[in-house]
């Protein structure tokens, strides 16, 4: 297959093809954007097992974890056992511009690294809070709930950086000193619970959707080997929005649609706001971890509650 052009030794093909149905963004738009931000996005990808969302012409997007067998041998990989699918998965490590360009040429739109490094699977690097507005609400609701999380963190001497998810809501990142995945997961649950207590009319930690009562869900389940979309990653949504860093004092003045592959570069200029906003790694306070260990894991609690309700219906 002849290439339209080549960058960093990577042949790039069919650059003028439209990426997805119902949108006018082309593969060239994707490649040019990722190439322009490669120095900003790569620090969040380097050394981390990577899942991507790809899109083929005329087809819906799909998540890809296993690197294809036809991938170049120069892309480093790491293998791990996937308990959910009962198979070994070979993840790519996107450590450089050449690998990023290769993925872009494969029409990989979204980049979802793990919260751990490949050489330290039991050491989460960040505490993450994932916040989306409830159905029928706007981004403003998620932004308001994010400020509750910010206050809960500050009350315990912690600080974090915030970005749009590129979809409906926001992600809050708190970089951590090395701590066990169990303690990080517990602390995440405690932060969510404390944020909920600050304004229970706005936010909820209820994992079962029907129990949320139209409130903003503070998702504390991004822990351990979970993934989260990288800062600056495009999202496979109309207009190709990107996950974009926002300062805390501007969070209530923006919407996710303000940041796309077409607008983000002009807004960035020469800056890297994600790197600038990210605080140094922090130690989780003991009281936060202790409280978190008293809070049931959301998915497990929801499973047991679902079974209980099913029994009641049968009876």
Short mmCIF file of C-alpha atoms in Angstrom, two decimals:
data_model
loop_
_atom_site.label_atom_id
_atom_site.label_comp_id
_atom_site.label_asym_id
_atom_site.label_seq_id
_atom_site.Cartn_x
_atom_site.Cartn_y
_atom_site.Cartn_z
CA UNK A 1 0.00 0.00 0.00
CA UNK A 2 1.52 3.31 -1.06
CA UNK A 3 1.79 6.01 1.60
CA UNK A 4 0.44 9.53 1.27
CA UNK A 5 3.45 10.70 3.29
CA UNK A 6 5.91 9.51 5.89
CA UNK A 7 6.80 10.92 9.31
CA UNK A 8 9.48 9.60 11.64
CA UNK A 9 9.75 6.53 9.43
CA UNK A 10 6.03 5.74 9.71
CA UNK A 11 4.08 5.48 6.41
CA UNK A 12 0.78 7.36 6.63
CA UNK A 13 -2.05 6.29 4.35
CA UNK A 14 -5.53 7.45 3.28
CA UNK A 15 -5.12 10.74 5.14
CA UNK A 16 -8.07 12.39 3.43
CA UNK A 17 -10.59 9.71 4.43
CA UNK A 18 -13.35 10.80 6.78
CA UNK A 19 -12.84 9.21 10.19
CA UNK A 20 -16.42 8.33 11.05
CA UNK A 21 -19.91 8.58 9.62
CA UNK A 22 -21.76 11.81 10.33
CA UNK A 23 -18.59 13.83 10.94
CA UNK A 24 -16.29 15.74 8.59
CA UNK A 25 -13.07 15.20 10.55
CA UNK A 26 -10.49 13.34 8.47
CA UNK A 27 -7.71 10.95 9.32
CA UNK A 28 -5.30 13.78 8.50
CA UNK A 29 -6.96 15.94 11.17
CA UNK A 30 -6.35 13.17 13.71
CA UNK A 31 -2.74 12.53 12.66
CA UNK A 32 -1.84 16.22 12.52
CA UNK A 33 -3.34 16.89 15.93
CA UNK A 34 -1.67 13.94 17.67
CA UNK A 35 1.65 14.79 16.05
CA UNK A 36 1.37 18.40 17.21
CA UNK A 37 0.66 17.37 20.84
CA UNK A 38 2.96 14.36 21.00
CA UNK A 39 5.32 16.01 23.49
CA UNK A 40 2.36 16.77 25.77
CA UNK A 41 0.44 13.48 25.52
CA UNK A 42 3.36 11.04 25.63
CA UNK A 43 4.31 11.63 29.29
CA UNK A 44 0.87 10.27 30.24
CA UNK A 45 1.28 7.21 28.01
CA UNK A 46 4.93 6.28 28.44
CA UNK A 47 5.51 2.97 30.20
CA UNK A 48 1.80 2.28 30.69
CA UNK A 49 -0.13 -0.60 29.09
CA UNK A 50 -2.33 1.06 26.49
CA UNK A 51 -5.84 0.42 25.24
CA UNK A 52 -7.10 2.43 22.29
CA UNK A 53 -10.43 3.11 20.63
CA UNK A 54 -10.16 2.66 16.88
CA UNK A 55 -12.65 3.32 14.12
CA UNK A 56 -12.81 1.73 10.69
CA UNK A 57 -14.58 3.31 7.69
CA UNK A 58 -18.32 2.83 7.94
CA UNK A 59 -18.12 1.00 11.28
CA UNK A 60 -18.61 1.98 14.92
CA UNK A 61 -15.58 2.47 17.12
CA UNK A 62 -14.16 -0.42 19.12
CA UNK A 63 -11.81 -0.80 22.07
CA UNK A 64 -8.55 -2.59 21.29
CA UNK A 65 -6.29 -3.89 24.06
CA UNK A 66 -4.29 -6.58 22.30
CA UNK A 67 -1.75 -5.06 19.94
CA UNK A 68 -2.31 -6.50 16.42
CA UNK A 69 0.07 -9.22 15.25
CA UNK A 70 0.99 -7.07 12.24
CA UNK A 71 2.27 -4.25 14.46
CA UNK A 72 5.93 -3.29 13.93
CA UNK A 73 8.44 -5.21 16.04
CA UNK A 74 9.90 -1.93 17.34
CA UNK A 75 6.79 -1.19 19.42
CA UNK A 76 7.48 -2.44 22.97
CA UNK A 77 4.80 -4.64 24.52
CA UNK A 78 3.97 -6.16 27.88
CA UNK A 79 1.89 -9.28 28.46
CA UNK A 80 -0.52 -9.82 31.32
CA UNK A 81 -3.36 -12.17 32.18
CA UNK A 82 -6.83 -10.68 31.77
CA UNK A 83 -9.05 -12.31 34.35
CA UNK A 84 -12.30 -11.01 32.83
CA UNK A 85 -11.64 -12.52 29.39
CA UNK A 86 -9.55 -15.45 30.67
CA UNK A 87 -6.71 -14.83 28.24
CA UNK A 88 -3.29 -13.30 27.97
CA UNK A 89 -3.29 -9.77 26.58
CA UNK A 90 -0.31 -8.17 24.88
CA UNK A 91 -0.49 -4.42 25.49
CA UNK A 92 1.51 -1.85 23.56
CA UNK A 93 3.60 0.76 25.32
CA UNK A 94 3.36 4.08 23.50
CA UNK A 95 6.68 5.61 24.50
CA UNK A 96 7.57 7.80 21.53
CA UNK A 97 6.33 9.85 18.60
CA UNK A 98 6.88 7.03 16.10
CA UNK A 99 4.56 4.67 18.03
CA UNK A 100 1.93 7.40 18.43
CA UNK A 101 2.01 8.08 14.69
CA UNK A 102 1.65 4.37 13.97
CA UNK A 103 -1.44 4.20 16.18
CA UNK A 104 -2.87 7.33 14.54
CA UNK A 105 -2.40 5.72 11.14
CA UNK A 106 -4.38 2.74 12.47
CA UNK A 107 -7.20 5.21 13.13
CA UNK A 108 -6.75 4.98 16.89
CA UNK A 109 -8.71 7.98 18.14
CA UNK A 110 -8.77 7.49 21.93
CA UNK A 111 -5.80 6.64 24.20
CA UNK A 112 -6.55 4.94 27.52
CA UNK A 113 -3.44 4.14 29.60
CA UNK A 114 -3.55 2.22 32.86
CA UNK A 115 -3.11 3.94 36.22
CA UNK A 116 -0.02 1.81 36.82
CA UNK A 117 3.30 1.46 35.03
CA UNK A 118 4.13 -1.81 33.28
CA UNK A 119 7.10 -2.36 35.58
CA UNK A 120 5.05 -1.79 38.76
CA UNK A 121 1.57 -3.29 38.40
CA UNK A 122 0.87 -3.00 42.13
CA UNK A 123 1.70 0.71 42.46
CA UNK A 124 -1.07 3.10 41.29
CA UNK A 125 0.40 6.44 40.31
CA UNK A 126 -2.78 8.52 40.75
CA UNK A 127 -6.02 8.71 42.66
CA UNK A 128 -8.77 9.36 40.10
CA UNK A 129 -12.29 10.72 40.42
CA UNK A 130 -14.52 10.37 37.35
CA UNK A 131 -17.51 12.72 37.34
CA UNK A 132 -20.32 12.84 34.77
CA UNK A 133 -23.53 14.87 34.92
CA UNK A 134 -26.77 12.92 35.37
CA UNK A 135 -29.02 12.37 32.39
CA UNK A 136 -30.67 15.61 31.34
CA UNK A 137 -28.10 17.83 33.08
CA UNK A 138 -25.24 19.80 31.56
CA UNK A 139 -21.51 19.91 32.13
CA UNK A 140 -22.08 22.62 34.74
CA UNK A 141 -23.44 20.02 37.17
CA UNK A 142 -20.29 17.92 36.83
CA UNK A 143 -18.14 21.02 37.28
CA UNK A 144 -19.97 21.94 40.48
CA UNK A 145 -19.53 18.41 41.85
CA UNK A 146 -15.84 18.52 40.94
CA UNK A 147 -15.46 21.55 43.20
CA UNK A 148 -16.84 19.45 46.06
CA UNK A 149 -14.14 16.87 45.41
CA UNK A 150 -11.54 19.62 45.29
CA UNK A 151 -12.71 20.87 48.70
CA UNK A 152 -12.72 17.37 50.17
CA UNK A 153 -9.16 16.87 48.97
CA UNK A 154 -8.01 20.21 50.33
CA UNK A 155 -9.60 19.46 53.70
CA UNK A 156 -7.14 16.58 53.97
CA UNK A 157 -4.15 18.46 52.61
CA UNK A 158 -4.33 17.03 49.08
CA UNK A 159 -4.41 18.77 45.70
CA UNK A 160 -5.26 17.56 42.23
CA UNK A 161 -5.48 18.64 38.60
CA UNK A 162 -8.69 18.60 36.59
CA UNK A 163 -9.46 18.09 32.91
CA UNK A 164 -12.52 17.61 30.79
CA UNK A 165 -13.06 13.96 29.94
CA UNK A 166 -13.70 14.91 26.33
CA UNK A 167 -17.14 13.36 26.73
CA UNK A 168 -19.67 14.73 29.24
CA UNK A 169 -17.75 15.27 32.44
CA UNK A 170 -14.42 15.72 34.18
CA UNK A 171 -11.51 13.69 35.57
CA UNK A 172 -9.62 14.70 38.70
CA UNK A 173 -6.05 13.39 39.05
CA UNK A 174 -4.15 13.32 42.34
CA UNK A 175 -0.54 12.09 41.87
CA UNK A 176 0.60 9.74 44.61
CA UNK A 177 3.69 8.52 46.35
CA UNK A 178 3.94 4.70 46.18
CA UNK A 179 1.08 3.12 48.11
CA UNK A 180 -0.80 -0.17 47.88
CA UNK A 181 -3.68 -0.44 45.39
CA UNK A 182 -6.00 -1.42 48.24
CA UNK A 183 -5.19 1.77 50.17
CA UNK A 184 -5.51 3.96 47.07
CA UNK A 185 -8.90 2.42 46.24
CA UNK A 186 -10.03 2.93 49.84
CA UNK A 187 -8.90 6.56 49.87
CA UNK A 188 -10.76 7.19 46.61
CA UNK A 189 -13.99 5.89 48.16
CA UNK A 190 -13.43 8.10 51.21
CA UNK A 191 -12.81 11.23 49.11
CA UNK A 192 -16.07 10.58 47.24
CA UNK A 193 -17.97 10.04 50.49
CA UNK A 194 -16.56 13.24 52.01
CA UNK A 195 -17.40 15.23 48.89
CA UNK A 196 -20.95 13.87 48.97
CA UNK A 197 -21.33 14.96 52.60
CA UNK A 198 -20.37 18.53 51.64
CA UNK A 199 -23.51 18.83 49.50
CA UNK A 200 -25.71 15.71 49.43
CA UNK A 201 -28.30 17.57 47.37
CA UNK A 202 -25.82 17.78 44.47
CA UNK A 203 -23.59 14.72 44.61
CA UNK A 204 -24.02 11.02 45.34
CA UNK A 205 -21.86 7.93 45.65
CA UNK A 206 -24.79 5.59 44.85
CA UNK A 207 -23.46 3.08 42.32
CA UNK A 208 -26.93 1.87 41.26
CA UNK A 209 -28.25 4.41 38.77
CA UNK A 210 -31.83 4.23 40.00
CA UNK A 211 -30.67 5.25 43.48
CA UNK A 212 -29.01 8.50 42.42
CA UNK A 213 -32.11 10.66 42.33
CA UNK A 214 -30.85 12.89 39.53
CA UNK A 215 -27.66 13.78 41.42
CA UNK A 216 -24.11 13.81 40.08
CA UNK A 217 -22.41 10.44 40.54
CA UNK A 218 -18.90 10.59 42.04
CA UNK A 219 -17.33 7.51 40.48
CA UNK A 220 -14.60 6.23 42.78
CA UNK A 221 -14.09 2.93 40.95
CA UNK A 222 -11.16 4.01 38.75
CA UNK A 223 -8.50 2.24 40.77
CA UNK A 224 -5.91 -0.51 40.53
CA UNK A 225 -5.52 -1.73 36.96
CA UNK A 226 -8.23 0.54 35.58
CA UNK A 227 -7.66 2.86 32.64
CA UNK A 228 -8.62 6.47 32.08
CA UNK A 229 -8.40 8.51 28.91
CA UNK A 230 -5.17 10.49 28.71
CA UNK A 231 -4.99 14.27 28.83
CA UNK A 232 -5.02 15.66 25.27
CA UNK A 233 -6.49 12.43 23.84
CA UNK A 234 -9.22 12.90 21.25
CA UNK A 235 -12.57 11.21 21.88
CA UNK A 236 -14.65 9.44 19.28
CA UNK A 237 -17.53 11.89 19.50
CA UNK A 238 -19.03 14.33 16.96
CA UNK A 239 -16.51 17.07 16.26
CA UNK A 240 -13.61 15.06 17.77
CA UNK A 241 -13.44 16.74 21.20
CA UNK A 242 -10.31 16.20 23.28
CA UNK A 243 -9.73 15.64 26.99
CA UNK A 244 -8.39 19.05 27.92
CA UNK A 245 -6.80 20.48 31.10
CA UNK A 246 -8.72 23.32 32.73
CA UNK A 247 -7.77 25.46 35.69
CA UNK A 248 -10.02 25.09 38.74
CA UNK A 249 -11.10 28.72 38.58
CA UNK A 250 -12.22 28.37 34.93
CA UNK A 251 -13.99 25.03 35.24
CA UNK A 252 -17.47 26.54 35.45
CA UNK A 253 -16.90 28.70 32.37
CA UNK A 254 -16.18 25.97 29.80
CA UNK A 255 -17.88 23.03 28.11
CA UNK A 256 -16.27 19.87 26.68
CA UNK A 257 -17.14 21.02 23.17
CA UNK A 258 -14.83 24.02 23.54
CA UNK A 259 -11.84 21.73 23.02
CA UNK A 260 -11.55 19.74 19.80
CA UNK A 261 -8.78 18.60 17.46
CA UNK A 262 -9.61 21.72 15.45
CA UNK A 263 -9.43 24.24 18.33
CA UNK A 264 -7.12 22.80 20.99
CA UNK A 265 -3.80 23.68 19.39
CA UNK A 266 -4.59 27.39 19.16
CA UNK A 267 -5.73 27.35 22.80
CA UNK A 268 -2.54 25.61 23.90
CA UNK A 269 -0.01 27.77 22.07
CA UNK A 270 3.36 26.69 23.43
CA UNK A 271 1.99 25.71 26.84
CA UNK A 272 1.44 22.35 28.52
CA UNK A 273 -1.27 23.16 31.09
CA UNK A 274 -1.57 19.53 32.25
CA UNK A 275 2.08 19.34 33.25
CA UNK A 276 1.88 22.80 34.80
CA UNK A 277 -1.21 21.98 36.87
CA UNK A 278 -0.05 18.59 38.13
CA UNK A 279 1.21 18.77 41.74
CA UNK A 280 4.03 16.65 43.10
CA UNK A 281 3.21 13.11 44.29
CA UNK A 282 1.48 13.09 47.67
CA UNK A 283 1.09 10.70 50.58
CA UNK A 284 -2.47 9.69 51.42
CA UNK A 285 -3.44 10.70 54.97
CA UNK A 286 -4.02 7.75 57.30
CA UNK A 287 -7.51 8.91 58.32
CA UNK A 288 -8.61 8.98 54.68
CA UNK A 289 -7.38 5.46 54.06
CA UNK A 290 -8.91 4.19 57.31
CA UNK A 291 -12.33 5.63 56.49
CA UNK A 292 -12.18 4.22 52.98
CA UNK A 293 -11.61 0.71 54.26
CA UNK A 294 -14.93 0.94 56.10
CA UNK A 295 -16.80 1.77 52.87
CA UNK A 296 -17.86 -1.22 50.73
CA UNK A 297 -16.47 -1.48 47.21
CA UNK A 298 -19.19 0.05 45.03
CA UNK A 299 -19.45 -2.68 42.42
CA UNK A 300 -19.53 -5.44 45.02
CA UNK A 301 -22.12 -3.64 47.13
CA UNK A 302 -24.25 -2.98 44.04
CA UNK A 303 -24.07 -6.65 43.03
CA UNK A 304 -25.27 -7.82 46.45
CA UNK A 305 -28.00 -5.16 46.51
CA UNK A 306 -29.14 -6.21 43.05
CA UNK A 307 -29.41 -9.82 44.17
CA UNK A 308 -31.34 -8.78 47.29
CA UNK A 309 -33.83 -6.75 45.25
CA UNK A 310 -34.25 -9.62 42.81
CA UNK A 311 -35.10 -11.96 45.67
CA UNK A 312 -37.67 -9.49 46.96
CA UNK A 313 -39.32 -9.29 43.55
CA UNK A 314 -39.49 -13.08 43.32
CA UNK A 315 -41.03 -13.32 46.77
#
